[in-house]
Amino acid sequence: QKEVEQDPGPLSVPEGAIVSLNCTYSNSAFQYFMWYRQYSRKGPELLMYTYSSGNKEDGRFTAQVDKSSKYISLFIRDSQPSDSATYLCAMISAGGSNYKLTFGKGTLLTVNP
Amino acid sequence: KAGVTQTPRYLIKTRGQQVTLSCSPISGHRSVSWYQQTPGQGLQFLFEYFSETQRNKGNFPGRFSGRQFSNSRSEMNVSTLELGDSALYLCASSFPPPTLPGLSYNEQFFGPGTRLTVL
């Protein structure tokens, strides 16, 4: 079992739809949870990160973490064609000398105008 | 402020050759991490350097190696290339990440990557 599993998609939605992207993880040591967005031919860019369980909102984006279920989600409200990209969840443990990010495989999202 | 730069952007090599990729971090950043991205395996961590020392290493064979210079620029080398090494190689720079839980996450900024094709 991989440490991080991400719904593979691809996902195609109409403009204005609410999008839900999800990841599960197995390593209890993960403490920071991130969502990255990667446009074609670009490197990933950080969208949101959170440390604690619960919701964190930033504009049209909401990150949700449930540590008891080892489950994280990213919700995109009022999706726009410019949101079309691959979304990657990522996690990192803290403490000691472990600084590596562990990524999900990514979900390709297409928002159709 | 300039972002992370990687050179070259595209590279074509044949099996058995070796390759060196370069990464220049954001000015002031001292940590550089390397990742391999393929459709089948996704983004996988290769190694991380800080102050010219490798601090972390992923599960890749010894053909993959790296180094960091005193100006924080980093190179990674792949020897005896195999077809399966075809991938997008990404580097990311950051200030050192936190060592205690509860502190702000120090974002890793990614470069655009080097697309390596092995024929």
CSV table of C-alpha atoms in Angstrom, one decimal:
chain,number,residue,atom,x,y,z
A,1,GLN,CA,0.0,0.0,0.0
A,2,LYS,CA,1.4,3.4,-1.0
A,3,GLU,CA,1.7,5.9,1.8
A,4,VAL,CA,-0.6,8.4,0.0
A,5,GLU,CA,-3.4,7.4,-2.3
A,6,GLN,CA,-5.2,10.0,-4.4
A,7,ASP,CA,-8.3,9.6,-6.6
A,8,PRO,CA,-6.8,9.4,-10.0
A,9,GLY,CA,-9.5,11.1,-12.0
A,10,PRO,CA,-9.4,12.6,-14.6
A,11,LEU,CA,-12.2,14.9,-13.6
A,12,SER,CA,-14.2,17.0,-16.0
A,13,VAL,CA,-16.7,19.5,-14.7
A,14,PRO,CA,-18.7,22.5,-16.1
A,15,GLU,CA,-17.7,26.0,-15.1
A,16,GLY,CA,-19.2,27.0,-11.8
A,17,ALA,CA,-19.3,23.5,-10.4
A,18,ILE,CA,-18.0,22.5,-7.0
A,19,VAL,CA,-15.0,20.2,-7.2
A,20,SER,CA,-14.0,17.8,-4.5
A,21,LEU,CA,-10.5,16.3,-4.6
A,22,ASN,CA,-9.4,13.6,-2.1
A,23,CYS,CA,-6.4,11.8,-0.6
A,24,THR,CA,-6.0,9.1,2.0
A,25,TYR,CA,-2.8,8.3,3.8
A,26,SER,CA,-1.5,5.5,6.0
A,27,ASN,CA,1.5,7.1,7.8
A,28,SER,CA,0.4,8.6,11.2
A,29,ALA,CA,3.7,10.6,11.3
A,30,PHE,CA,2.4,13.0,8.6
A,31,GLN,CA,1.6,16.3,10.3
A,32,TYR,CA,1.5,18.9,7.5
A,33,PHE,CA,-0.8,18.5,4.6
A,34,MET,CA,-0.6,20.5,1.4
A,35,TRP,CA,-2.3,20.8,-1.9
A,36,TYR,CA,-0.3,21.8,-5.0
A,37,ARG,CA,-1.5,22.8,-8.4
A,38,GLN,CA,0.5,22.0,-11.5
A,39,TYR,CA,-0.2,23.5,-14.8
A,40,SER,CA,1.1,21.7,-18.0
A,41,ARG,CA,4.8,22.2,-18.5
A,42,LYS,CA,5.2,23.9,-15.1
A,43,GLY,CA,6.4,22.9,-11.7
A,44,PRO,CA,3.9,22.4,-8.8
A,45,GLU,CA,2.9,25.5,-6.9
A,46,LEU,CA,1.6,25.5,-3.3
A,47,LEU,CA,-2.1,26.2,-3.0
A,48,MET,CA,-2.8,25.6,0.6
A,49,TYR,CA,-1.3,23.9,3.6
A,50,THR,CA,-2.7,23.0,7.0
A,51,TYR,CA,-1.4,21.4,10.2
A,52,SER,CA,-4.5,20.6,12.2
A,53,SER,CA,-7.7,18.7,11.6
A,54,GLY,CA,-10.6,20.8,10.4
A,55,ASN,CA,-11.2,23.2,7.6
A,56,LYS,CA,-9.1,26.0,6.2
A,57,GLU,CA,-10.5,28.4,3.7
A,58,ASP,CA,-8.8,30.7,1.1
A,59,GLY,CA,-11.0,32.3,-1.4
A,60,ARG,CA,-12.7,29.7,-3.5
A,61,PHE,CA,-10.5,26.9,-2.0
A,62,THR,CA,-11.2,25.0,1.2
A,63,ALA,CA,-8.8,22.4,2.5
A,64,GLN,CA,-10.2,19.8,4.9
A,65,VAL,CA,-8.2,17.4,7.1
A,66,ASP,CA,-9.5,14.5,9.2
A,67,LYS,CA,-6.5,13.0,11.0
A,68,SER,CA,-8.6,10.4,12.7
A,69,SER,CA,-9.7,9.0,9.3
A,70,LYS,CA,-6.4,9.8,7.6
A,71,TYR,CA,-8.3,11.7,4.9
A,72,ILE,CA,-7.8,15.1,3.3
A,73,SER,CA,-9.9,17.0,0.8
A,74,LEU,CA,-9.7,20.1,-1.3
A,75,PHE,CA,-12.9,21.8,-2.4
A,76,ILE,CA,-13.0,24.3,-5.2
A,77,ARG,CA,-16.1,26.5,-5.3
A,78,ASP,CA,-17.3,28.2,-8.5
A,79,SER,CA,-14.7,26.5,-10.6
A,80,GLN,CA,-13.2,28.4,-13.5
A,81,PRO,CA,-11.5,27.2,-16.7
A,82,SER,CA,-8.3,28.6,-15.2
A,83,ASP,CA,-8.5,26.0,-12.5
A,84,SER,CA,-7.8,23.3,-15.1
A,85,ALA,CA,-4.6,21.7,-13.9
A,86,THR,CA,-3.3,18.6,-12.1
A,87,TYR,CA,-3.9,18.8,-8.3
A,88,LEU,CA,-1.5,17.0,-6.1
A,89,CYS,CA,-1.8,16.3,-2.4
A,90,ALA,CA,1.4,16.2,-0.4
A,91,MET,CA,2.3,15.4,3.2
A,92,ILE,CA,5.3,15.8,5.4
A,93,SER,CA,6.2,14.6,8.9
A,94,ALA,CA,7.9,17.0,11.3
A,95,GLY,CA,10.7,16.5,13.7
A,96,GLY,CA,14.0,14.7,13.4
A,97,SER,CA,15.7,14.9,10.0
A,98,ASN,CA,12.8,13.9,7.7
A,99,TYR,CA,12.1,16.8,5.3
A,100,LYS,CA,10.8,15.0,2.3
A,101,LEU,CA,7.4,15.6,0.8
A,102,THR,CA,5.3,12.6,-0.1
A,103,PHE,CA,2.9,13.2,-2.9
A,104,GLY,CA,-0.2,11.6,-4.2
A,105,LYS,CA,-0.1,10.8,-7.9
A,106,GLY,CA,-2.3,13.7,-8.8
A,107,THR,CA,-5.8,14.3,-10.2
A,108,LEU,CA,-6.2,16.0,-13.6
A,109,LEU,CA,-9.0,18.5,-13.5
A,110,THR,CA,-10.6,20.1,-16.5
A,111,VAL,CA,-13.2,22.8,-16.1
A,112,ASN,CA,-15.2,23.3,-19.2
A,113,PRO,CA,-16.5,26.8,-20.1
B,1,LYS,CA,12.7,38.0,-6.9
B,2,ALA,CA,13.7,35.3,-9.4
B,3,GLY,CA,12.2,31.9,-9.0
B,4,VAL,CA,13.9,28.5,-9.0
B,5,THR,CA,15.7,27.9,-12.3
B,6,GLN,CA,16.6,24.6,-13.8
B,7,THR,CA,18.8,23.8,-16.8
B,8,PRO,CA,18.5,22.4,-19.3
B,9,ARG,CA,14.8,22.4,-19.8
B,10,TYR,CA,14.8,19.5,-22.2
B,11,LEU,CA,17.3,16.7,-22.7
B,12,ILE,CA,17.5,13.6,-24.9
B,13,LYS,CA,20.0,10.9,-24.1
B,14,THR,CA,20.6,7.3,-25.0
B,15,ARG,CA,20.7,4.3,-22.7
B,16,GLY,CA,24.0,3.9,-20.9
B,17,GLN,CA,24.9,7.6,-21.0
B,18,GLN,CA,25.1,9.8,-18.0
B,19,VAL,CA,23.4,13.2,-17.4
B,20,THR,CA,23.9,16.1,-15.1
B,21,LEU,CA,21.0,18.5,-14.3
B,22,SER,CA,21.4,21.8,-12.6
B,23,CYS,CA,19.2,23.8,-10.2
B,24,SER,CA,19.6,27.3,-8.9
B,25,PRO,CA,17.4,28.0,-5.8
B,26,ILE,CA,15.7,31.2,-4.9
B,27,SER,CA,18.2,33.7,-3.6
B,28,GLY,CA,18.6,33.1,0.2
B,29,HIS,CA,17.2,29.6,0.1
B,30,ARG,CA,19.6,27.0,1.4
B,31,SER,CA,17.7,23.8,1.1
B,32,VAL,CA,17.3,22.1,-2.3
B,33,SER,CA,15.3,19.0,-2.9
B,34,TRP,CA,15.0,16.9,-6.1
B,35,TYR,CA,12.0,14.9,-7.3
B,36,GLN,CA,11.3,12.6,-10.2
B,37,GLN,CA,7.8,12.8,-11.8
B,38,THR,CA,6.5,10.1,-14.1
B,39,PRO,CA,2.9,9.3,-15.1
B,40,GLY,CA,3.1,5.9,-13.5
B,41,GLN,CA,4.7,6.7,-10.1
B,42,GLY,CA,3.9,10.4,-9.8
B,43,LEU,CA,6.2,12.7,-7.9
B,44,GLN,CA,8.9,10.8,-5.9
B,45,PHE,CA,11.5,12.3,-3.6
B,46,LEU,CA,15.1,11.8,-4.7
B,47,PHE,CA,17.2,13.7,-2.1
B,48,GLU,CA,17.5,16.9,-0.2
B,49,TYR,CA,20.6,19.0,0.4
B,50,PHE,CA,21.3,21.7,2.9
B,51,SER,CA,24.6,23.5,3.4
B,52,GLU,CA,26.3,21.2,0.9
B,53,THR,CA,25.2,18.1,2.9
B,54,GLN,CA,22.7,15.5,1.9
B,55,ARG,CA,20.1,15.3,4.7
B,56,ASN,CA,17.6,12.9,3.2
B,57,LYS,CA,17.5,10.4,0.5
B,58,GLY,CA,14.6,8.6,-1.2
B,59,ASN,CA,14.5,5.0,-2.5
B,60,PHE,CA,16.4,5.4,-5.7
B,61,PRO,CA,19.4,3.3,-6.8
B,62,GLY,CA,23.0,4.6,-6.4
B,63,ARG,CA,23.0,5.7,-10.1
B,64,PHE,CA,21.2,8.8,-8.9
B,65,SER,CA,23.5,11.2,-7.0
B,66,GLY,CA,23.6,14.8,-6.3
B,67,ARG,CA,25.6,17.6,-4.7
B,68,GLN,CA,25.2,21.1,-3.5
B,69,PHE,CA,27.7,23.9,-3.8
B,70,SER,CA,28.6,26.7,-1.4
B,71,ASN,CA,26.3,29.1,-3.2
B,72,SER,CA,23.4,26.6,-2.7
B,73,ARG,CA,23.2,25.7,-6.4
B,74,SER,CA,22.7,22.0,-6.8
B,75,GLU,CA,23.3,19.4,-9.4
B,76,MET,CA,22.0,15.9,-9.8
B,77,ASN,CA,23.7,13.2,-11.9
B,78,VAL,CA,22.2,10.0,-13.3
B,79,SER,CA,24.8,7.5,-14.6
B,80,THR,CA,24.2,4.5,-16.9
B,81,LEU,CA,20.8,5.8,-18.0
B,82,GLU,CA,17.9,3.4,-18.4
B,83,LEU,CA,14.7,3.8,-20.4
B,84,GLY,CA,12.8,4.0,-17.2
B,85,ASP,CA,14.7,7.2,-16.2
B,86,SER,CA,12.7,9.2,-18.7
B,87,ALA,CA,10.9,11.7,-16.5
B,88,LEU,CA,10.4,15.2,-15.5
B,89,TYR,CA,13.0,16.1,-12.8
B,90,LEU,CA,12.0,18.9,-10.5
B,91,CYS,CA,13.9,20.7,-7.9
B,92,ALA,CA,12.5,22.7,-5.1
B,93,SER,CA,14.1,25.2,-2.8
B,94,SER,CA,13.1,26.4,0.7
B,95,PHE,CA,14.5,27.8,3.9
B,96,PRO,CA,15.1,24.8,6.2
B,97,PRO,CA,11.8,23.3,7.2
B,98,PRO,CA,10.8,23.2,10.8
B,99,THR,CA,12.0,20.6,13.1
B,100,LEU,CA,9.3,21.0,15.7
B,101,PRO,CA,5.6,20.4,15.1
B,102,GLY,CA,3.2,23.3,15.3
B,103,LEU,CA,5.4,25.8,13.4
B,104,SER,CA,4.6,27.3,10.0
B,105,TYR,CA,5.4,25.1,7.1
B,106,ASN,CA,8.3,26.5,5.1
B,107,GLU,CA,7.0,26.3,1.5
B,108,GLN,CA,9.1,24.5,-1.1
B,109,PHE,CA,9.1,26.5,-4.3
B,110,PHE,CA,9.4,24.3,-7.4
B,111,GLY,CA,11.3,25.0,-10.6
B,112,PRO,CA,9.8,24.3,-14.1
B,113,GLY,CA,11.7,21.0,-14.3
B,114,THR,CA,14.0,19.3,-16.8
B,115,ARG,CA,12.3,16.9,-19.1
B,116,LEU,CA,14.7,13.9,-19.7
B,117,THR,CA,14.0,11.5,-22.5
B,118,VAL,CA,16.1,8.3,-22.7
B,119,LEU,CA,16.1,6.5,-26.0
